[in-house]
Short mmCIF file of C-alpha atoms in Angstrom, two decimals:
data_model
loop_
_atom_site.label_atom_id
_atom_site.label_comp_id
_atom_site.label_asym_id
_atom_site.label_seq_id
_atom_site.Cartn_x
_atom_site.Cartn_y
_atom_site.Cartn_z
CA UNK L 594 -42.80 -37.91 10.78
CA UNK L 595 -41.71 -36.14 7.27
CA UNK L 596 -40.46 -32.49 7.26
CA UNK L 597 -40.74 -32.17 3.64
CA UNK L 598 -38.04 -32.15 1.17
CA UNK L 599 -34.60 -31.59 2.06
CA UNK L 600 -32.27 -29.70 -0.18
CA UNK L 601 -29.46 -32.08 -1.39
CA UNK L 602 -25.80 -31.08 -2.72
CA UNK L 603 -24.34 -33.10 -5.72
CA UNK L 604 -21.73 -32.26 -8.29
CA UNK L 605 -23.93 -30.17 -10.10
CA UNK L 606 -24.76 -27.71 -7.30
CA UNK L 607 -23.24 -24.35 -7.47
CA UNK L 608 -22.75 -21.31 -5.09
CA UNK L 609 -23.24 -17.70 -5.66
CA UNK L 610 -19.61 -16.11 -6.13
CA UNK L 611 -18.45 -13.99 -2.97
CA UNK L 612 -17.72 -10.41 -3.07
CA UNK L 613 -14.05 -10.95 -3.29
CA UNK L 614 -14.50 -13.49 -6.34
CA UNK L 615 -16.67 -10.79 -7.92
CA UNK L 616 -13.78 -8.00 -7.43
CA UNK L 617 -11.21 -10.23 -8.72
CA UNK L 618 -13.09 -10.79 -12.05
CA UNK L 619 -14.10 -7.31 -12.69
CA UNK L 620 -11.16 -5.21 -13.92
CA UNK L 621 -9.88 -1.98 -12.05
CA UNK L 622 -11.06 0.47 -14.70
CA UNK L 623 -14.57 -1.16 -14.70
CA UNK L 624 -14.81 -0.82 -10.91
CA UNK L 625 -13.86 2.81 -10.88
CA UNK L 626 -16.35 3.50 -13.47
CA UNK L 627 -18.84 1.66 -11.48
CA UNK L 628 -18.02 3.33 -8.00
CA UNK L 629 -17.89 6.67 -9.96
CA UNK L 630 -21.52 6.04 -11.27
CA UNK L 631 -22.62 5.01 -7.80
CA UNK L 632 -21.20 8.16 -6.21
CA UNK L 633 -22.67 10.35 -8.71
CA UNK L 634 -25.99 8.61 -8.78
CA UNK L 635 -26.20 8.66 -4.83
CA UNK L 636 -25.50 12.36 -4.96
CA UNK L 637 -27.94 13.01 -7.62
CA UNK L 638 -30.43 11.06 -5.42
CA UNK L 639 -29.98 12.89 -2.45
CA UNK L 640 -29.77 16.14 -4.08
CA UNK L 641 -33.17 15.63 -6.08
CA UNK L 642 -35.08 14.24 -2.99
CA UNK L 643 -33.98 17.28 -0.97
CA UNK L 644 -34.98 19.58 -3.90
CA UNK L 645 -38.39 17.65 -4.17
CA UNK L 646 -39.28 17.80 -0.52
CA UNK L 647 -37.99 21.63 -0.16
CA UNK L 648 -40.19 22.54 -3.18
CA UNK L 649 -43.07 20.45 -2.16
CA UNK L 650 -43.12 22.15 1.11
CA UNK L 651 -42.53 25.76 -0.44
CA UNK L 652 -45.49 25.22 -2.96
CA UNK L 653 -47.70 23.99 -0.03
CA UNK L 654 -46.70 27.02 2.03
CA UNK L 655 -47.37 29.24 -1.04
CA UNK L 656 -50.83 27.78 -1.43
CA UNK L 657 -51.66 27.97 2.01
CA UNK L 658 -50.69 31.51 2.41
CA UNK L 659 -52.59 32.58 -0.96
CA UNK L 660 -55.77 30.70 0.06
CA UNK L 661 -55.85 32.03 3.49
CA UNK L 662 -55.39 35.66 2.17
CA UNK L 663 -58.16 35.02 -0.61
CA UNK L 664 -60.47 33.85 2.28
CA UNK L 665 -59.76 36.94 4.55
CA UNK L 666 -60.21 39.37 1.51
CA UNK L 667 -63.31 37.66 0.57
CA UNK L 668 -64.87 37.60 4.19
CA UNK L 669 -64.40 41.24 4.55
CA UNK L 670 -67.03 41.69 1.54
CA UNK L 671 -70.21 43.16 2.83
CA UNK L 672 -72.23 41.11 0.37
CA UNK L 673 -71.28 37.76 2.18
CA UNK L 674 -73.49 38.82 5.17
CA UNK L 675 -76.90 37.91 3.51
CA UNK L 676 -75.29 34.88 1.91
CA UNK L 677 -78.17 32.74 2.61
CA UNK L 678 -80.52 35.15 0.38
CA UNK L 679 -77.97 35.45 -2.26
CA UNK L 680 -78.20 32.56 -4.94
CA UNK L 681 -74.67 31.34 -5.89
CA UNK L 682 -74.51 30.38 -9.69
CA UNK L 683 -73.32 26.99 -10.77
CA UNK L 684 -71.00 28.55 -13.60
CA UNK L 685 -68.58 29.54 -10.84
CA UNK L 686 -67.22 26.08 -10.60
CA UNK L 687 -66.15 26.04 -14.17
CA UNK L 688 -64.83 29.65 -13.83
CA UNK L 689 -62.20 28.81 -11.00
CA UNK L 690 -60.58 25.93 -9.64
CA UNK L 691 -61.91 27.02 -6.09
CA UNK L 692 -64.82 25.89 -4.29
CA UNK L 693 -66.51 27.65 -1.55
CA UNK L 694 -69.26 27.66 1.06
CA UNK L 695 -70.88 29.73 3.66
CA UNK L 696 -71.96 28.67 7.08
CA UNK L 697 -74.36 30.71 8.40
CA UNK L 698 -76.93 29.90 11.29
CA UNK L 699 -76.12 26.21 11.28
CA UNK L 700 -76.54 26.19 7.59
CA UNK L 701 -74.22 25.57 4.71
CA UNK L 702 -74.67 27.56 1.53
CA UNK L 703 -72.72 26.33 -1.64
CA UNK L 704 -72.88 25.95 -5.45
CA UNK L 705 -71.99 22.37 -4.79
CA UNK L 706 -74.21 19.39 -4.20
CA UNK L 707 -75.00 18.62 -0.70
CA UNK L 708 -72.84 15.33 -0.89
CA UNK L 709 -69.92 17.31 -2.32
CA UNK L 710 -70.04 20.13 0.47
CA UNK L 711 -70.07 17.47 3.25
CA UNK L 712 -66.67 16.22 1.70
CA UNK L 713 -64.82 19.46 2.62
CA UNK L 714 -67.12 21.13 5.27
CA UNK L 715 -66.51 19.40 8.48
CA UNK L 716 -65.98 19.74 12.34
CA UNK L 717 -62.86 22.03 11.66
CA UNK L 718 -64.98 24.47 9.57
CA UNK L 719 -67.98 24.30 11.83
CA UNK L 720 -65.59 25.15 14.81
CA UNK L 721 -64.66 28.39 12.83
CA UNK L 722 -68.45 29.33 12.54
CA UNK L 723 -69.04 28.61 16.30
CA UNK L 724 -66.15 30.97 16.98
CA UNK L 725 -64.14 28.14 18.66
CA UNK L 726 -61.20 29.01 16.30
CA UNK L 727 -60.31 31.96 14.07
CA UNK L 728 -59.41 29.95 11.11
CA UNK L 729 -58.35 26.41 10.03
CA UNK L 730 -56.43 24.79 7.19
CA UNK L 731 -56.62 20.93 6.13
CA UNK L 732 -56.16 18.72 2.90
CA UNK L 733 -59.32 16.81 1.67
CA UNK L 734 -60.26 14.52 -1.30
CA UNK L 735 -63.16 15.66 -3.34
CA UNK L 736 -63.95 13.21 -5.90
CA UNK L 737 -60.56 11.62 -5.92
CA UNK L 738 -58.90 15.09 -6.32
CA UNK L 739 -57.07 16.48 -3.40
CA UNK L 740 -58.07 19.93 -2.05
CA UNK L 741 -56.77 22.36 0.26
CA UNK L 742 -59.54 23.74 2.71
CA UNK L 743 -59.41 27.18 4.36
CA UNK L 744 -61.79 28.38 6.69
CA UNK L 745 -62.32 31.91 8.19
CA UNK L 746 -64.59 33.70 10.52
CA UNK L 747 -67.27 35.79 8.38
CA UNK L 748 -69.18 37.11 11.21
CA UNK L 749 -71.00 35.91 14.48
CA UNK L 750 -72.25 32.38 13.82
CA UNK L 751 -70.45 32.37 10.29
CA UNK L 752 -67.70 31.11 8.22
CA UNK L 753 -66.37 31.24 4.81
CA UNK L 754 -64.97 28.10 3.67
CA UNK L 755 -62.77 28.02 0.36
CA UNK L 756 -61.46 24.68 -1.04
CA UNK L 757 -58.75 25.03 -3.94
CA UNK L 758 -57.45 22.05 -5.76
CA UNK L 759 -53.81 20.85 -5.38
CA UNK L 760 -53.57 19.11 -8.53
CA UNK L 761 -51.61 21.93 -10.32
CA UNK L 762 -49.21 21.61 -7.57
CA UNK L 763 -48.69 18.10 -7.74
CA UNK L 764 -48.55 18.15 -11.56
CA UNK L 765 -45.47 20.45 -11.21
CA UNK L 766 -43.99 18.00 -8.68
CA UNK L 767 -44.63 15.11 -11.19
CA UNK L 768 -43.00 16.96 -13.65
CA UNK L 769 -40.12 17.84 -11.50
CA UNK L 770 -39.83 14.33 -10.67
CA UNK L 771 -39.63 13.30 -14.32
CA UNK L 772 -37.14 15.65 -14.96
CA UNK L 773 -35.10 14.78 -11.73
CA UNK L 774 -35.16 10.90 -12.92
CA UNK L 775 -34.18 12.01 -16.27
CA UNK L 776 -31.21 14.25 -15.06
CA UNK L 777 -30.19 11.29 -12.51
CA UNK L 778 -30.24 8.74 -15.24
CA UNK L 779 -28.29 10.83 -17.67
CA UNK L 780 -25.85 11.96 -15.07
CA UNK L 781 -25.17 8.19 -13.90
CA UNK L 782 -24.40 7.30 -17.65
CA UNK L 783 -22.14 10.47 -18.25
CA UNK L 784 -20.42 9.62 -14.90
CA UNK L 785 -19.99 5.95 -15.63
CA UNK L 786 -18.46 6.99 -19.21
CA UNK L 787 -16.28 9.72 -17.61
CA UNK L 788 -15.28 7.35 -15.09
CA UNK L 789 -14.36 4.82 -17.61
CA UNK L 790 -12.30 7.28 -19.71
CA UNK L 791 -10.40 8.76 -16.87
CA UNK L 792 -9.61 5.05 -15.15
CA UNK L 793 -8.59 4.00 -18.95
CA UNK L 794 -6.47 7.14 -19.23
CA UNK L 795 -5.05 7.40 -15.88
CA UNK L 796 -4.27 3.46 -15.54
CA UNK L 797 -2.14 3.59 -18.95
CA UNK L 798 1.27 3.77 -16.74
CA UNK L 799 -0.02 0.99 -14.74
CA UNK L 800 -0.75 -1.22 -17.80
CA UNK L 801 2.62 -0.32 -18.93
CA UNK L 802 4.10 -1.43 -15.79
CA UNK L 803 2.01 -4.72 -16.31
CA UNK L 804 3.43 -5.20 -19.38
CA UNK L 805 6.95 -4.53 -18.53
CA UNK L 806 6.62 -7.03 -15.60
CA UNK L 807 5.18 -9.71 -17.86
CA UNK L 808 8.13 -8.96 -20.33
CA UNK L 809 10.71 -9.21 -17.63
CA UNK L 810 9.22 -12.49 -16.24
CA UNK L 811 8.67 -13.95 -19.98
CA UNK L 812 12.20 -12.58 -21.68
CA UNK L 813 14.43 -11.69 -18.50
CA UNK L 814 14.63 -8.19 -20.18
CA UNK L 815 15.33 -5.58 -17.53
CA UNK L 816 15.01 -2.61 -19.84
CA UNK L 817 13.91 0.60 -17.69
CA UNK L 818 10.30 2.03 -18.55
CA UNK L 819 10.28 5.83 -19.70
CA UNK L 820 8.92 7.88 -17.04
CA UNK L 821 6.84 10.78 -17.69
CA UNK L 822 5.34 13.46 -15.35
CA UNK L 823 5.62 13.63 -11.58
CA UNK L 824 2.54 12.25 -10.18
CA UNK L 825 2.05 9.10 -8.11
CA UNK L 826 1.94 6.85 -11.16
CA UNK L 827 5.29 8.38 -12.44
CA UNK L 828 6.91 7.87 -8.93
CA UNK L 829 5.65 4.01 -9.15
CA UNK L 830 7.38 3.67 -12.47
CA UNK L 831 10.67 5.24 -11.24
CA UNK L 832 10.36 2.80 -8.06
CA UNK L 833 10.01 -0.12 -10.59
CA UNK L 834 12.96 1.22 -12.67
CA UNK L 835 14.79 1.18 -9.67
CA UNK L 836 13.74 -2.34 -8.66
CA UNK L 837 14.83 -3.40 -12.24
CA UNK L 838 18.22 -1.85 -11.84
CA UNK L 839 18.71 -3.60 -8.28
CA UNK L 840 18.00 -6.76 -10.05
CA UNK L 841 20.27 -6.11 -13.02
CA UNK L 842 23.06 -5.24 -10.60
CA UNK L 843 22.36 -8.17 -8.27
CA UNK L 844 22.53 -10.38 -11.62
CA UNK L 845 25.85 -8.80 -12.56
CA UNK L 846 27.27 -9.54 -9.18
CA UNK L 847 26.02 -12.96 -9.37
CA UNK L 848 27.46 -13.52 -12.43
CA UNK L 849 30.95 -11.90 -11.49
CA UNK L 850 30.88 -13.92 -8.33
CA UNK L 851 30.30 -17.28 -10.31
CA UNK L 852 33.17 -16.21 -12.78
CA UNK L 853 35.55 -15.28 -10.13
CA UNK L 854 34.74 -18.31 -8.03
CA UNK L 855 35.39 -20.36 -11.33
CA UNK L 856 38.75 -18.79 -11.78
CA UNK L 857 39.77 -19.09 -8.24
CA UNK L 858 38.79 -22.78 -7.93
CA UNK L 859 40.60 -23.71 -11.15
CA UNK L 860 43.74 -23.04 -9.72
CA UNK L 861 43.58 -25.43 -6.63
CA UNK L 862 41.79 -28.01 -8.64
CA UNK L 863 44.23 -28.00 -11.24
CA UNK L 864 47.16 -28.40 -8.75
CA UNK L 865 45.21 -31.31 -7.18
CA UNK L 866 44.81 -33.04 -10.42
CA UNK L 867 48.19 -32.80 -11.15
CA UNK L 868 49.46 -34.00 -8.07
CA UNK L 869 46.96 -37.09 -8.17
CA UNK L 870 48.15 -38.11 -11.62
CA UNK L 871 51.80 -37.87 -10.72
CA UNK L 872 51.06 -39.88 -7.70
CA UNK L 873 49.24 -42.42 -9.74
CA UNK L 874 51.82 -42.55 -12.42
CA UNK L 875 54.64 -42.85 -9.97
CA UNK L 876 52.61 -45.80 -8.00
CA UNK L 877 52.31 -47.56 -11.52
CA UNK L 878 56.06 -47.53 -12.16
CA UNK L 879 57.24 -48.44 -8.67
CA UNK L 880 56.30 -45.48 -6.49
CA UNK L 881 57.98 -42.42 -5.26
CA UNK L 882 60.57 -42.26 -2.70
CA UNK L 883 59.30 -41.84 0.93
CA UNK L 884 60.32 -38.18 1.44
CA UNK L 885 59.13 -37.13 -2.18
CA UNK L 886 55.72 -39.00 -1.34
CA UNK L 887 55.36 -37.21 1.98
CA UNK L 888 56.04 -33.86 0.27
CA UNK L 889 53.45 -34.34 -2.35
CA UNK L 890 50.90 -35.55 0.19
CA UNK L 891 51.80 -32.56 2.35
CA UNK L 892 50.97 -30.43 -0.64
CA UNK L 893 47.47 -32.38 -1.72
CA UNK L 894 46.44 -31.49 1.91
CA UNK L 895 47.59 -27.71 1.91
CA UNK L 896 45.60 -27.48 -1.56
CA UNK L 897 42.47 -29.46 -0.01
CA UNK L 898 42.64 -27.02 3.06
CA UNK L 899 42.75 -23.83 0.65
CA UNK L 900 39.88 -25.41 -1.49
CA UNK L 901 37.87 -26.00 1.77
CA UNK L 902 38.51 -22.20 2.99
CA UNK L 903 37.58 -20.83 -0.56
CA UNK L 904 34.26 -22.93 -0.53
CA UNK L 905 33.66 -21.73 2.86
CA UNK L 906 34.13 -18.13 2.06
CA UNK L 907 32.16 -18.54 -1.13
CA UNK L 908 29.29 -19.81 0.54
CA UNK L 909 29.39 -17.18 3.41
CA UNK L 910 29.50 -14.44 0.66
CA UNK L 911 26.74 -15.92 -1.11
CA UNK L 912 24.37 -15.94 1.81
CA UNK L 913 21.75 -13.35 1.18
CA UNK L 914 19.74 -13.49 4.57
CA UNK L 915 20.14 -10.69 7.11
CA UNK L 916 21.49 -11.44 10.58
CA UNK L 917 19.85 -14.52 12.39
CA UNK L 918 16.49 -14.04 13.38
CA UNK L 919 17.22 -14.32 16.90
CA UNK L 920 20.29 -12.09 17.47
CA UNK L 921 21.83 -11.68 20.96
CA UNK L 922 24.04 -9.66 22.76
CA UNK L 923 27.51 -9.96 22.28
CA UNK L 924 30.77 -8.56 24.07
CA UNK L 925 32.81 -7.57 21.09
CA UNK L 926 35.75 -7.48 23.42
CA UNK L 927 35.29 -11.42 24.27
CA UNK L 928 34.95 -11.99 20.49
CA UNK L 929 38.37 -10.01 19.99
CA UNK L 930 40.02 -12.20 22.67
CA UNK L 931 39.06 -15.56 21.18
CA UNK L 932 40.04 -14.45 17.74
CA UNK L 933 43.61 -13.17 18.96
CA UNK L 934 44.04 -16.44 20.85
CA UNK L 935 43.29 -18.50 17.73
CA UNK L 936 45.47 -16.50 15.33
CA UNK L 937 48.49 -16.30 17.82
CA UNK L 938 48.61 -20.17 17.87
CA UNK L 939 49.06 -20.12 13.90
CA UNK L 940 50.97 -17.00 13.61
CA UNK L 941 54.85 -17.22 13.46
CA UNK L 942 56.70 -17.75 16.56
CA UNK L 943 58.27 -13.87 16.83
CA UNK L 944 54.70 -12.24 15.94
CA UNK L 945 53.67 -10.30 19.12
CA UNK L 946 50.09 -8.87 19.86
CA UNK L 947 49.53 -5.63 21.53
CA UNK L 948 45.70 -5.80 22.56
CA UNK L 949 44.11 -3.18 24.28
CA UNK L 950 40.41 -3.55 24.20
CA UNK L 951 37.36 -2.22 26.40
CA UNK L 952 33.82 -4.03 26.66
CA UNK L 953 31.38 -2.99 23.83
CA UNK L 954 27.87 -4.54 23.67
CA UNK L 955 26.69 -5.15 20.10
CA UNK L 956 23.54 -7.14 19.09
CA UNK L 957 24.37 -9.66 16.25
CA UNK L 958 25.62 -13.00 15.41
CA UNK L 959 28.88 -13.98 17.48
CA UNK L 960 30.18 -16.59 14.99
CA UNK L 961 29.83 -14.07 11.98
CA UNK L 962 31.33 -11.50 14.28
CA UNK L 963 34.26 -13.86 15.20
CA UNK L 964 35.16 -14.91 11.72
CA UNK L 965 35.29 -11.12 10.64
CA UNK L 966 37.92 -10.22 13.35
CA UNK L 967 39.90 -13.41 12.62
CA UNK L 968 40.12 -12.30 8.63
CA UNK L 969 41.41 -8.88 9.98
CA UNK L 970 44.07 -10.44 12.24
CA UNK L 971 44.97 -13.15 9.68
CA UNK L 972 45.57 -10.49 7.15
CA UNK L 973 47.77 -8.29 9.75
CA UNK L 974 49.83 -11.74 10.32
CA UNK L 975 50.17 -12.22 6.38
CA UNK L 976 51.46 -8.70 5.68
CA UNK L 977 53.32 -8.04 8.81
CA UNK L 978 57.10 -9.24 9.27
CA UNK L 979 57.71 -12.41 11.27
CA UNK L 980 58.89 -11.09 14.15
CA UNK L 981 56.78 -7.78 13.81
CA UNK L 982 53.98 -6.30 16.17
CA UNK L 983 50.10 -6.30 15.58
CA UNK L 984 48.30 -3.46 17.48
CA UNK L 985 44.70 -4.49 18.28
CA UNK L 986 42.54 -1.77 19.83
CA UNK L 987 38.93 -1.58 20.49
CA UNK L 988 37.24 1.68 21.92
CA UNK L 989 33.73 2.78 21.54
CA UNK L 990 32.90 0.23 19.18
CA UNK L 991 35.83 0.93 16.76
CA UNK L 992 38.34 -2.11 16.26
CA UNK L 993 41.55 -1.10 14.73
CA UNK L 994 43.98 -3.58 13.82
CA UNK L 995 47.46 -2.38 12.63
CA UNK L 996 50.48 -4.35 11.18
CA UNK L 997 54.08 -3.47 10.51
CA UNK L 998 54.00 -4.42 6.55
CA UNK L 999 54.59 -2.39 3.54
CA UNK L 1000 51.17 -0.89 3.67
CA UNK L 1001 48.46 -0.65 1.03
CA UNK L 1002 49.11 1.08 -2.24
CA UNK L 1003 46.99 4.14 -2.92
CA UNK L 1004 45.30 2.77 -6.10
CA UNK L 1005 44.61 -0.73 -4.09
CA UNK L 1006 42.97 1.14 -0.89
CA UNK L 1007 39.36 1.45 -2.48
CA UNK L 1008 39.40 -2.13 -3.46
CA UNK L 1009 40.80 -4.08 -0.56
CA UNK L 1010 37.07 -5.00 0.56
CA UNK L 1011 36.17 -6.07 -3.01
CA UNK L 1012 35.25 -9.81 -3.70
CA UNK L 1013 38.46 -11.59 -5.18
CA UNK L 1014 40.53 -8.43 -5.52
CA UNK L 1015 44.22 -9.34 -4.72
CA UNK L 1016 46.96 -6.48 -5.46
CA UNK L 1017 49.87 -7.51 -7.30
CA UNK L 1018 51.98 -8.21 -4.43
CA UNK L 1019 49.22 -10.58 -2.97
CA UNK L 1020 48.98 -12.63 -5.93
CA UNK L 1021 52.19 -14.63 -4.90
CA UNK L 1022 50.77 -15.14 -1.50
CA UNK L 1023 48.17 -17.94 -0.27
CA UNK L 1024 44.63 -16.46 0.03
CA UNK L 1025 41.39 -16.13 -1.97
CA UNK L 1026 40.78 -12.49 -1.88
CA UNK L 1027 37.63 -13.25 0.03
CA UNK L 1028 38.59 -12.49 3.59
CA UNK L 1029 38.12 -8.71 3.88
CA UNK L 1030 35.23 -9.10 1.56
CA UNK L 1031 33.50 -11.07 4.46
CA UNK L 1032 34.65 -8.44 6.97
CA UNK L 1033 32.62 -5.60 5.16
CA UNK L 1034 29.70 -8.04 4.57
CA UNK L 1035 29.58 -8.61 8.37
CA UNK L 1036 29.99 -4.88 9.20
CA UNK L 1037 27.21 -4.07 6.79
CA UNK L 1038 24.74 -6.60 8.16
CA UNK L 1039 25.28 -5.37 11.67
CA UNK L 1040 24.73 -1.87 10.99
CA UNK L 1041 28.47 -0.85 10.68
CA UNK L 1042 31.36 0.03 8.38
CA UNK L 1043 34.86 -1.30 7.44
CA UNK L 1044 37.66 0.60 6.20
CA UNK L 1045 41.28 0.63 5.26
CA UNK L 1046 44.00 3.24 5.59
CA UNK L 1047 47.75 3.54 6.17
CA UNK L 1048 49.50 4.37 9.23
CA UNK L 1049 51.93 7.38 9.09
CA UNK L 1050 54.88 5.58 10.08
CA UNK L 1051 54.42 2.50 8.27
CA UNK L 1052 51.92 -0.29 8.11
CA UNK L 1053 48.22 -0.88 7.09
CA UNK L 1054 45.43 0.05 9.46
CA UNK L 1055 42.07 -1.71 9.18
CA UNK L 1056 39.00 -0.58 10.87
CA UNK L 1057 35.69 -2.23 11.98
CA UNK L 1058 33.01 -0.07 13.61
CA UNK L 1059 29.96 -1.38 15.01
CA UNK L 1060 27.14 0.06 16.71
CA UNK L 1061 26.43 -0.71 20.25
CA UNK L 1062 26.90 0.56 23.76
CA UNK L 1063 29.39 0.09 26.45
CA UNK L 1064 28.94 -3.46 28.29
#
């Protein structure tokens, strides 16, 4: 059995765009204009409907009160007592918009034809003539025209019925509706234009930011944008300028790092190439003496170790990610003990370590922390005398490492933690100038600080402070 044709899909079928797609196709200024026009249109519609309903109620109430008052005033005239004997001329219909009838003795007297009278004289009006109620008020249609009908007691068995046309009232309401529509449409148009103007002017800073972002992406030009005013858009522009400054500073640091790394790598690479060329030339001419060959190979191994350490430090400093995503509680005292044990094995024989530590729990990466502590201890061993003492103290998260060396010159103190910074005295010693920079980077990544100072009785004091709690 067939159920009729079924819809099919093919390559030419199309779908209505979703609301998100429509929003993405309409500019922000147009959306603001549309929303403004809709808001104003909704407000005007609600206000117009409220005014229309209120005015219609007031006009009908006023008409009812006026008609009831006229009926009661007319009923007090003695001339209506013999209404059945008084002829009512037909010209009264043309002289007034009020139709009237008198119910007396069960008969209806009016200047209207009988079929017209029966349209506005009914059970409610007859009940008033019988005395069942004192008055009545209702709306009827006479010849397609709406009338408001009021009936009041005229006397025993009598009632006066007045019917007044409601067309003047509805004409006023129709004119009011036309005016309300005209005002509403004009208001929506004006609101849309005003919204477009406000959005266009208000979004000018946003367009300026957009152009600047596109310029940065196209030309790598990080020139800041001029900030005007103190509103939200001005703060957004200032924040964008701050971001540009940060990007520019990061690029300068990156370029400086690459330049410094190239300079530092050039020395061991040049030495390695020289030694290898010497070894190659010696092998071509009969070879070096065993002792000279051994010394040359030891020098090559030392340079390779120095190059490996330098590359490792560069990789560590080039890392931009924060502490590992799964940090773990670490007892800093255990990290210090492990670092002291490692450095003690490679320190000169006469070097003494005075270690006074207490448990301190930090949240972080154990390998990074141990490398930072090791760098502090290596620095103390390098600058201290061969038979000197190194004091290592850990108290309340404050780790201090003191040597008995010459100390740090005043002009070098602010720069000891900078990348590749080496004082005049340090340029003749092994090292890359990255060890203390790694210490400061580790401290910053763990929410701590690193500082350097000189002891009053000689020697340098390096401090690493990390937040945590007693273990």
